CSV table of C-alpha atoms in Angstrom, one decimal:
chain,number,residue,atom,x,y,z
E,235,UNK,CA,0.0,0.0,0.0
E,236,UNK,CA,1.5,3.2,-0.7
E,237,UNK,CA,1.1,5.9,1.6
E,238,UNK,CA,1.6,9.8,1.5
E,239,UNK,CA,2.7,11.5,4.9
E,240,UNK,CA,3.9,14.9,5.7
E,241,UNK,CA,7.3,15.7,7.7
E,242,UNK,CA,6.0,17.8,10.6
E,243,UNK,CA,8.9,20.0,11.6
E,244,UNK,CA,9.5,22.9,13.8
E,245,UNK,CA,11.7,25.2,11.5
E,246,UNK,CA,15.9,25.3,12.2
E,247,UNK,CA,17.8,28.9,12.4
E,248,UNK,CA,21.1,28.2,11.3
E,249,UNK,CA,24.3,29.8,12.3
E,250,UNK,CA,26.6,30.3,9.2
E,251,UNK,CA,29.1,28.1,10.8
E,252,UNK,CA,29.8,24.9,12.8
E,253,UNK,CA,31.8,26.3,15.8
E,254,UNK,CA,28.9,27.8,17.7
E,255,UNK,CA,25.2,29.6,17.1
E,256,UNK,CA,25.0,33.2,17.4
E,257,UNK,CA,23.1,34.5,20.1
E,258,UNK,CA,20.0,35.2,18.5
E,259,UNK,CA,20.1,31.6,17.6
E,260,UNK,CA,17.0,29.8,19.2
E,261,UNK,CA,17.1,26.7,19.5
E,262,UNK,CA,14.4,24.3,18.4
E,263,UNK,CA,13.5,20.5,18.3
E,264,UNK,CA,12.8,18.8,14.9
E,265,UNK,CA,10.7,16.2,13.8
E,266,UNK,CA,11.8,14.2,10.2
E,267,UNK,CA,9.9,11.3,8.4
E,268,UNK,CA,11.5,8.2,8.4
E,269,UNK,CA,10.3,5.3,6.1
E,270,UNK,CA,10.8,2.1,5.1
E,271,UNK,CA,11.4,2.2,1.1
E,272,UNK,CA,11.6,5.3,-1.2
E,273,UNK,CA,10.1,4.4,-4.8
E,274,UNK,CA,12.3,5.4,-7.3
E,275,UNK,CA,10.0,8.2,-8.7
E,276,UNK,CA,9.1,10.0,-5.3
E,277,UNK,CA,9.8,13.4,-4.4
E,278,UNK,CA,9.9,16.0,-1.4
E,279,UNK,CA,7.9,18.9,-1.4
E,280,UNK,CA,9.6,22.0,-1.0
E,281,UNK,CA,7.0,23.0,1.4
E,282,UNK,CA,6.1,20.1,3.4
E,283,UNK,CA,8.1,17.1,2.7
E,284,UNK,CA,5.3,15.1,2.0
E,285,UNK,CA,6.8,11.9,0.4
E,286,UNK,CA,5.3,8.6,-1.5
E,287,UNK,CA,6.4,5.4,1.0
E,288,UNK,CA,5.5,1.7,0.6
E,289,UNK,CA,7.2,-1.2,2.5
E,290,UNK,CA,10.1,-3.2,1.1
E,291,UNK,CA,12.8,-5.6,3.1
E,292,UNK,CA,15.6,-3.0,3.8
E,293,UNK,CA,15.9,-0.6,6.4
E,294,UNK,CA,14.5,3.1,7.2
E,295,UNK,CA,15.2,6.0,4.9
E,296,UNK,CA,15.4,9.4,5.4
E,297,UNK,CA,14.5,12.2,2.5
E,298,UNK,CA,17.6,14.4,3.0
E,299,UNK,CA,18.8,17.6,0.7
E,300,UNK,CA,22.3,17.5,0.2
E,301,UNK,CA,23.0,21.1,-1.7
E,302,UNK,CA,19.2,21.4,-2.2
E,303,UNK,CA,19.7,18.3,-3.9
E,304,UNK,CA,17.2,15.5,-2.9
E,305,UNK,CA,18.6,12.1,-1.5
E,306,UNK,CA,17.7,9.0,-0.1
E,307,UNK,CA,19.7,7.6,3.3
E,308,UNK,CA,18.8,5.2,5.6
E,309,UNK,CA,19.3,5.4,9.4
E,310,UNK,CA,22.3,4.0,10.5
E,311,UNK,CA,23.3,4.3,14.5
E,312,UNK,CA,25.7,1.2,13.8
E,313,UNK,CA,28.2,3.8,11.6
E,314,UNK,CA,29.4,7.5,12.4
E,315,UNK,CA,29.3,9.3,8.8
E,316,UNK,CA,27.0,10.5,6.2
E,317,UNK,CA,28.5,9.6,2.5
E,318,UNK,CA,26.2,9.7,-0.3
E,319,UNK,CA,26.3,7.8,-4.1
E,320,UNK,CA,27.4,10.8,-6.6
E,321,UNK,CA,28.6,11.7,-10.0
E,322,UNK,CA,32.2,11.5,-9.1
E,323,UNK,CA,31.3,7.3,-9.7
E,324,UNK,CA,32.2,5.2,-12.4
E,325,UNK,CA,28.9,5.2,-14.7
E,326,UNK,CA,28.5,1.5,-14.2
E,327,UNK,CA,28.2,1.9,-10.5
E,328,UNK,CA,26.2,5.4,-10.9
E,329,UNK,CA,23.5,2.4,-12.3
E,330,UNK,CA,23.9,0.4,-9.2
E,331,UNK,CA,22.0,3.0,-7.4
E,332,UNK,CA,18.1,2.6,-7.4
E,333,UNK,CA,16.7,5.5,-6.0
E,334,UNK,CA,17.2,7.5,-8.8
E,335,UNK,CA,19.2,10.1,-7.6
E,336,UNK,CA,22.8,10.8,-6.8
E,337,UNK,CA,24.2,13.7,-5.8
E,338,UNK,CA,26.3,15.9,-7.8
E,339,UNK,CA,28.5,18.4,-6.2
E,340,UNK,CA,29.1,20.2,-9.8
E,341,UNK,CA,25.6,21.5,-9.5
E,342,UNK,CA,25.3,22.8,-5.6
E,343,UNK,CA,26.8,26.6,-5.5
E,344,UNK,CA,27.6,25.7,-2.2
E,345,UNK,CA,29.4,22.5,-1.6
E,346,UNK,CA,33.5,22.9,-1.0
E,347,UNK,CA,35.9,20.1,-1.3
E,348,UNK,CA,38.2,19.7,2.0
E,349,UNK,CA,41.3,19.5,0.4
E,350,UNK,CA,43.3,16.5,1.3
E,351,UNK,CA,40.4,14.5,3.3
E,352,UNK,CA,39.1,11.4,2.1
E,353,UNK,CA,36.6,9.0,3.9
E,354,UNK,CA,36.6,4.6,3.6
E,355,UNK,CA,34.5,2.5,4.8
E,356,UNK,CA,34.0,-1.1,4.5
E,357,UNK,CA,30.7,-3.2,5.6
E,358,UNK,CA,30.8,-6.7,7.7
E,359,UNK,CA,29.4,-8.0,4.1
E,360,UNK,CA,32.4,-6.9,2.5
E,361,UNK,CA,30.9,-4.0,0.6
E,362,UNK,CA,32.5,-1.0,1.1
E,363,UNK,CA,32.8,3.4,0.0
E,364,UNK,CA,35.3,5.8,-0.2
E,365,UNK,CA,36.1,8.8,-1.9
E,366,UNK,CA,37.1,12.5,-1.4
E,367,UNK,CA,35.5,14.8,1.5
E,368,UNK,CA,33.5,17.3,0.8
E,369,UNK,CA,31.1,20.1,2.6
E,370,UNK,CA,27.8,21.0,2.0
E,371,UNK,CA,24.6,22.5,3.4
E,372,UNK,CA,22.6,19.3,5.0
E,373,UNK,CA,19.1,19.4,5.8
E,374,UNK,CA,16.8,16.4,7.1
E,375,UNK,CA,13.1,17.6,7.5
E,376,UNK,CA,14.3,21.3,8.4
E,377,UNK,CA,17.2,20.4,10.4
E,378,UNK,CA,19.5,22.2,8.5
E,379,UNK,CA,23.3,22.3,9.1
E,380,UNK,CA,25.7,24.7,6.6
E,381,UNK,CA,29.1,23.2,5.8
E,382,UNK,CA,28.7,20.0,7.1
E,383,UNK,CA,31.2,18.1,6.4
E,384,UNK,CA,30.4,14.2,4.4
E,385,UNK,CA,31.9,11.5,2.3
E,386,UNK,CA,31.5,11.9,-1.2
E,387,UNK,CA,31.9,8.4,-2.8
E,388,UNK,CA,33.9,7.6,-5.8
E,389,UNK,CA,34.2,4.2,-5.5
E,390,UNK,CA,31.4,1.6,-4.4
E,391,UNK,CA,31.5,-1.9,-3.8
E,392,UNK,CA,29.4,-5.5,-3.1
E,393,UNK,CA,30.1,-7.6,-1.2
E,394,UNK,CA,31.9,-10.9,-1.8
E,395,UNK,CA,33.5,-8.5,-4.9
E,396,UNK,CA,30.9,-9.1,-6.7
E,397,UNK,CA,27.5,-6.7,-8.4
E,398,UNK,CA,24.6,-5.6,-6.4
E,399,UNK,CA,22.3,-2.8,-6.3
E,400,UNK,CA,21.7,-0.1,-3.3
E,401,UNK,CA,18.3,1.2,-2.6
E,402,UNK,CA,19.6,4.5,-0.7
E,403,UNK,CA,22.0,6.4,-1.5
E,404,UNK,CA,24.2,6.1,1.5
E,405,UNK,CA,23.7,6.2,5.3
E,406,UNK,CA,23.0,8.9,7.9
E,407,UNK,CA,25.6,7.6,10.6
E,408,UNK,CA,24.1,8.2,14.2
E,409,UNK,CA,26.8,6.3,16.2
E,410,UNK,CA,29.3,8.0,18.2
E,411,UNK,CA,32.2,10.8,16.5
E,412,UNK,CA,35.2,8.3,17.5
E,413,UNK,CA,33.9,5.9,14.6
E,414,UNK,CA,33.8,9.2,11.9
E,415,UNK,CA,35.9,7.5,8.9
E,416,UNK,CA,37.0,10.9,7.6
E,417,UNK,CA,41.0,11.5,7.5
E,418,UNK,CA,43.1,12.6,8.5
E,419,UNK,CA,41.4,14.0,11.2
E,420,UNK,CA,37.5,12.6,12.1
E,421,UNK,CA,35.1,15.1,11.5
E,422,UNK,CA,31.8,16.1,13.2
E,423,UNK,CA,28.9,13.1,13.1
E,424,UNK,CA,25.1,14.8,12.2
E,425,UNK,CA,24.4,14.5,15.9
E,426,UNK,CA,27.9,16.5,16.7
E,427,UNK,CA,27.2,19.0,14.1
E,428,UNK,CA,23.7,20.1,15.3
E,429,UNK,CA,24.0,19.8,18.9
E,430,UNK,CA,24.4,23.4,19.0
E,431,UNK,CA,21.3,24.1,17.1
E,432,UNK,CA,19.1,21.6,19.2
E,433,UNK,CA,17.7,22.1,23.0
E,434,UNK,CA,19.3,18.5,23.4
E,435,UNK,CA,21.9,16.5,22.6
E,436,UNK,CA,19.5,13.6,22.0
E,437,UNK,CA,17.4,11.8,19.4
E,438,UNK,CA,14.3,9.9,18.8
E,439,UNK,CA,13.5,6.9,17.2
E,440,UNK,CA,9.6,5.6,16.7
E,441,UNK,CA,10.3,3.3,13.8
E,442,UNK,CA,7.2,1.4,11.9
E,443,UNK,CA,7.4,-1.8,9.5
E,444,UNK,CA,4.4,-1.4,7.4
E,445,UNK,CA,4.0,2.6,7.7
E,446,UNK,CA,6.5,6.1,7.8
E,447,UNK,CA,7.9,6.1,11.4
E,448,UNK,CA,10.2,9.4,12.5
E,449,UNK,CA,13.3,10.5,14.1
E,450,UNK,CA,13.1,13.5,16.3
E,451,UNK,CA,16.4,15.5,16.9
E,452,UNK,CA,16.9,17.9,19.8
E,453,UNK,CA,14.0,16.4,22.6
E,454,UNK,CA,12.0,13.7,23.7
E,455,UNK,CA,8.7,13.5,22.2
E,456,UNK,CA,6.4,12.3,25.4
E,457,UNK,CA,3.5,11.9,23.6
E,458,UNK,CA,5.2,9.2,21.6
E,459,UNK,CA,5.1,6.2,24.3
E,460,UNK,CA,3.5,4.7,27.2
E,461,UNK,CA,4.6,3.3,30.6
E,462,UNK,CA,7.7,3.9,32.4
E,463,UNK,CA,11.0,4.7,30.2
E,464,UNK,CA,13.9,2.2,30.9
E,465,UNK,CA,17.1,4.2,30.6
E,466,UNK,CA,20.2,1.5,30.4
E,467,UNK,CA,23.7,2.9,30.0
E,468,UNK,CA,26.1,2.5,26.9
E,469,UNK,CA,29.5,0.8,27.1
E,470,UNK,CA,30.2,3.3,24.0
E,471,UNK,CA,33.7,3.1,25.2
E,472,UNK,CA,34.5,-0.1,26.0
E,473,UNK,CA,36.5,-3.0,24.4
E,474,UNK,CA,36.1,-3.5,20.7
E,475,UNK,CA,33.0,-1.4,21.1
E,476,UNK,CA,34.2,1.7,20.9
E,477,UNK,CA,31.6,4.2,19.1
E,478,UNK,CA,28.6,1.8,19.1
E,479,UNK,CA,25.5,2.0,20.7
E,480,UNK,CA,26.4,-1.4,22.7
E,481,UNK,CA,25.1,-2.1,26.2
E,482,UNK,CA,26.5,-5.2,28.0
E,483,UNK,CA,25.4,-8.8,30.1
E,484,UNK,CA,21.8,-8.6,28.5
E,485,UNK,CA,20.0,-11.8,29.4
E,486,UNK,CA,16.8,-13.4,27.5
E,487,UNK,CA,14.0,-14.8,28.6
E,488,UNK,CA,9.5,-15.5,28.0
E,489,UNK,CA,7.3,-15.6,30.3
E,490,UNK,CA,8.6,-14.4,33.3
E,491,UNK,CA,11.3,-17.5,32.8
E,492,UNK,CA,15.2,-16.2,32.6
E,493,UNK,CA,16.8,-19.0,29.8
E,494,UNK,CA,20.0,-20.3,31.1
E,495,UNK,CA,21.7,-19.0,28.1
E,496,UNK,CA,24.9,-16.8,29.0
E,497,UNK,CA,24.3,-13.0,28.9
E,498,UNK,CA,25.9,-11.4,25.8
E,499,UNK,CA,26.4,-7.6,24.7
E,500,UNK,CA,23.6,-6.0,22.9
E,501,UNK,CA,24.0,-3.4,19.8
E,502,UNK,CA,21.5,-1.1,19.0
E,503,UNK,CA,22.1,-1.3,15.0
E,504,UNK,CA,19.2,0.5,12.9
E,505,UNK,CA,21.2,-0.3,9.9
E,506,UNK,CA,20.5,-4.0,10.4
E,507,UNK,CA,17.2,-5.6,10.7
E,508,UNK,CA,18.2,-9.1,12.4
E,509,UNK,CA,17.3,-9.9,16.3
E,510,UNK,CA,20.8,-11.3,16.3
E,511,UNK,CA,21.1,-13.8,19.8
E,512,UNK,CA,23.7,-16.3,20.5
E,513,UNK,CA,22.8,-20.1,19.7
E,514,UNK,CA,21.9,-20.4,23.3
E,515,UNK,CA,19.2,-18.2,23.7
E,516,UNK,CA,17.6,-19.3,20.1
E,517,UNK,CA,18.0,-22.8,21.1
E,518,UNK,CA,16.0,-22.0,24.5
E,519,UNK,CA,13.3,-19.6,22.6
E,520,UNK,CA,12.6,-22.0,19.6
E,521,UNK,CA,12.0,-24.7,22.0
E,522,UNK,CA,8.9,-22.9,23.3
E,523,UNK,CA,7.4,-23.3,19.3
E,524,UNK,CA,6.6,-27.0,18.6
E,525,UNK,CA,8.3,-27.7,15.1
E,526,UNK,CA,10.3,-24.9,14.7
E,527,UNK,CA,13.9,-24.9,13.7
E,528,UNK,CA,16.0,-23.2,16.3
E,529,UNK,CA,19.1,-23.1,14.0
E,530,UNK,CA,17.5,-21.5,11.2
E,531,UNK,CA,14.8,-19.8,13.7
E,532,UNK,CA,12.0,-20.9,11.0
E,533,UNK,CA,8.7,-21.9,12.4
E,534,UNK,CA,5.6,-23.6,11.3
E,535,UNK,CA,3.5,-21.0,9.3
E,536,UNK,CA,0.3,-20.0,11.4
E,537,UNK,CA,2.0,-20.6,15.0
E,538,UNK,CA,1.8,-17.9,17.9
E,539,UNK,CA,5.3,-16.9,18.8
E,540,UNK,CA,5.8,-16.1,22.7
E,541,UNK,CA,6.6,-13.1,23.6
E,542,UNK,CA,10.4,-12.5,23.9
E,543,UNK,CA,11.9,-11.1,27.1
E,544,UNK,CA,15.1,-8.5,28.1
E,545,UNK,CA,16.5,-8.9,31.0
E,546,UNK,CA,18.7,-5.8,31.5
E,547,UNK,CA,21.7,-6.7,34.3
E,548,UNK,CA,20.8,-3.0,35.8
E,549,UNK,CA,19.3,0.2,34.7
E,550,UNK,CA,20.4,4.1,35.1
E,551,UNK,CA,16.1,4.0,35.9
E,552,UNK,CA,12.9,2.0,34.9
E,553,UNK,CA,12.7,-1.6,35.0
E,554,UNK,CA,15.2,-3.9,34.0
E,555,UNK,CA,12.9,-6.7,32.1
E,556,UNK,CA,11.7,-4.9,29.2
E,557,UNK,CA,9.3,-7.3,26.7
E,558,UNK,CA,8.0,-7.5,22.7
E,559,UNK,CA,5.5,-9.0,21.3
E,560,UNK,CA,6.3,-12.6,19.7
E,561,UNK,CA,4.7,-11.2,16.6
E,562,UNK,CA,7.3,-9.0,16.0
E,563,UNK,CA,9.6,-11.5,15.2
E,564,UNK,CA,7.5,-12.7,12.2
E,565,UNK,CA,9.0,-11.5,8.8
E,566,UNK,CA,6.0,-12.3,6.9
E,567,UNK,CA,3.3,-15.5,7.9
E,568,UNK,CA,1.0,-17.7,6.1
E,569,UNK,CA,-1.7,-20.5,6.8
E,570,UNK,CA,0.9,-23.4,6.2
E,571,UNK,CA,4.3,-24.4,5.5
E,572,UNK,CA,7.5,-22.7,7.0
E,573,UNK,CA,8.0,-19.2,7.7
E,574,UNK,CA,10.7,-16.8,8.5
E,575,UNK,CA,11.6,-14.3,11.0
E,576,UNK,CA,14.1,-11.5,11.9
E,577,UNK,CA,15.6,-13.4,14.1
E,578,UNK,CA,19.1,-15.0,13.3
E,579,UNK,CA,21.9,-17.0,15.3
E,580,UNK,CA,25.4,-15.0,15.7
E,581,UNK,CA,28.2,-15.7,17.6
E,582,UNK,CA,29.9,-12.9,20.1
E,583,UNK,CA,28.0,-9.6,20.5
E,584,UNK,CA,24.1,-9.4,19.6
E,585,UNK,CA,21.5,-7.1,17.7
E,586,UNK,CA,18.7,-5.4,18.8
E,587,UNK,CA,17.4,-5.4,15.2
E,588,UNK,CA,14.0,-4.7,13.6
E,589,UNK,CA,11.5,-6.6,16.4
E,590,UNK,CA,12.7,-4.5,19.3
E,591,UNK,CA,12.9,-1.0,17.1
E,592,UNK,CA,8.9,-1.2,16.0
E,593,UNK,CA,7.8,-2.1,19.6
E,594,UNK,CA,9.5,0.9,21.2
E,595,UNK,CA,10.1,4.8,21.1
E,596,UNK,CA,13.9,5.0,22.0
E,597,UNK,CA,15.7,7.9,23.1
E,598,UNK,CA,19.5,7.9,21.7
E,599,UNK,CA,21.5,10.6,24.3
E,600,UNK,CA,25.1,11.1,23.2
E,601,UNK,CA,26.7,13.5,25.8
E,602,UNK,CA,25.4,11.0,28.7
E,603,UNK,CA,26.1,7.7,26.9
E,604,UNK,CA,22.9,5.9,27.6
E,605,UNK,CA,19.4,4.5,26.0
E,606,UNK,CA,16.1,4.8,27.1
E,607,UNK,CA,13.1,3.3,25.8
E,608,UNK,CA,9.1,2.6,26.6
E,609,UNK,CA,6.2,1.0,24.4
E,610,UNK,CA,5.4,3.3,21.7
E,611,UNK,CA,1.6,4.8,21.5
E,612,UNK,CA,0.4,2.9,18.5
């Protein structure tokens, strides 16, 4: 079903430069659409960002003007940059690119090469993007930042070496500045660039699977949830997690029954859609589903999952057993056969993934590492 919705944003006064808003400068929160597949032929409106979204497998895209140019990126708190497709590609890889749009830094008046700065990047599936730095004016439903600086890619590959197509143009990283791939010297994340814009150095996520969720920079949006907020910290600096939104010794359970699994550490990864778990806990949740395959994590089409349990080892506040529905897990259902899910079998450090993001409003604070999240008003 395709859907039209309307960005609802509080207008952004920006400050000509990065360093600090003057002091007329008020600062405001701001509300952007996020959704789950861009069709190839939609646009933005000028005036209200109203968008065409229908639901495809990937993950959630923002509208974004790069230059006044109009992109496609999805939501990605796993990385730390923005890089975007562009012109400056071979033409065979310009092709790969289905959104159809790229940006082109010949036609914005006010993008400026950073002379010497490059970005890379490469992907757990072996795809990867570099290319030269560059600045530009950014804007993502009126949050608007001038000169901010992104990678502009030159070279895009697949994994495995091999062809594939992207349906975004590149990512809007939302993961902490140590991870910025820009060199020599890291350069300001989105988050970092408009914190001194926003009343808050803190963002909202309210994602939705088969309709246009949002992100909400600068504030909490209270009206967006129910219950009391759990607020868990972020081990953002810890051992081979530096720069990700990773909390540690999360437990699993259903039912108000703890499995015996080990704990393991948990990322918070919009830019993957797998409920990744250790064997353990899969083996223990599966075996709750009569005929399902706890390896695969397939069912038997028709079943009623159980709900799936948290079990946080403390909490900066709320409770420390958070749940979602066994539904959620479902990627797609029928009357018979086998069905999928989200969920998948990893070894070392877990996903949230896609389940857990469409049950709750989250609230991402970067200056006071931690993560806080409630069931979102439907």
């Amino acid at each position: 079903m395709i859907v039209l919705v309307s960005v609802l944003t509080s207008v952004l006064l920006a400050a000509p430069a990065l360093a600090a808003p003057a002091t007329h400068i008020v600062k405001r929160g701001i509300r952007a659409e996020a959704h789950r597949f861009i069709p190839r032929n939609a646009t933005i409106d000028q005036e209200t960002g109203a968008v065409y979204a229908n639901f495809d497998g990937g993950g959630w895209v923002l509208p974004v003007l790069i230059g006044g140019q109009q992109l496609f990126l999805n939501i990605d708190t796993g990385s730390s940059d923005i890089w975007t497709a562009s012109t400056l590609m071979p033409s065979d890889q310009q092709s790969t690119i289905t959104t159809g749009t790229i940006y082109d830094p010949s036609s914005s008046s006010t993008y400026q090469a950073i002379d010497g700065y490059t970005f890379s990047l490469g992907y757990a599936d072996g795809s990867g993007a570099s290319g030269p730095a560059g600045k530009d004016t950014v804007d993502i439903g009126g949050a608007t930042i001038p000169d901010m600086p992104f990678g502009v890619c030159n070279s895009l590959r697949y994994g495995g070496g091999g062809s594939g197509t992207r349906d975004t143009d590149g990512p809007v990283g939302l993961g902490f500045g140590v991870e910025n791939s820009i060199r020599p010297t890291p350069q300001c994340t989105f988050m970092e660039c408009l914190e001194p814009y926003v009343p808050d150095p803190i963002f909202g996520t309210s994602f939705k699977l088969n309709s246009s969720g949002f992100v909400n920079f600068g504030y909490a949006d209270t009206s967006q949830y129910t219950g009391d907020l759990t607020e868990i910290p972020i081990a953002n600096t810890s051992s081979g997690n530096e720069g990700q939104w990773v909390t540690q010794g999360v437990k699993f359970g259903s039912g108000g029954n703890v499995f015996s699994a080990d704990a393991i550490d948990l990322d918070f990864d919009s830019g993957t859609s797998s409920l990744s778990v250790s064997a353990d806990v899969a083996n223990a949740y599966w075996a709750l589903v009569p005929g399902s395959n706890a390896a695969s994590c397939q069912y038997p089409c028709g079943s009623t999952l159980p709900d799936l349990e948290f079990v946080f080892p403390s909490t900066i506040g709320g409770p420390t057993t958070v749940s979602i529905p066994g539904a959620n897990l479902k990627n797609g259902d029928a009357s018979s056969g086998t069905c999928y899910t989200w969920m998948n079998v990893v070894s070392g450090r877990g996903n949230a993934g896609l389940p857990f993001y469409i049950s709750k409003y989250m609230i991402w604070n970067q200056a006071n590492p931690s993560l806080s999240f409630a069931d979102q008003v439907n």
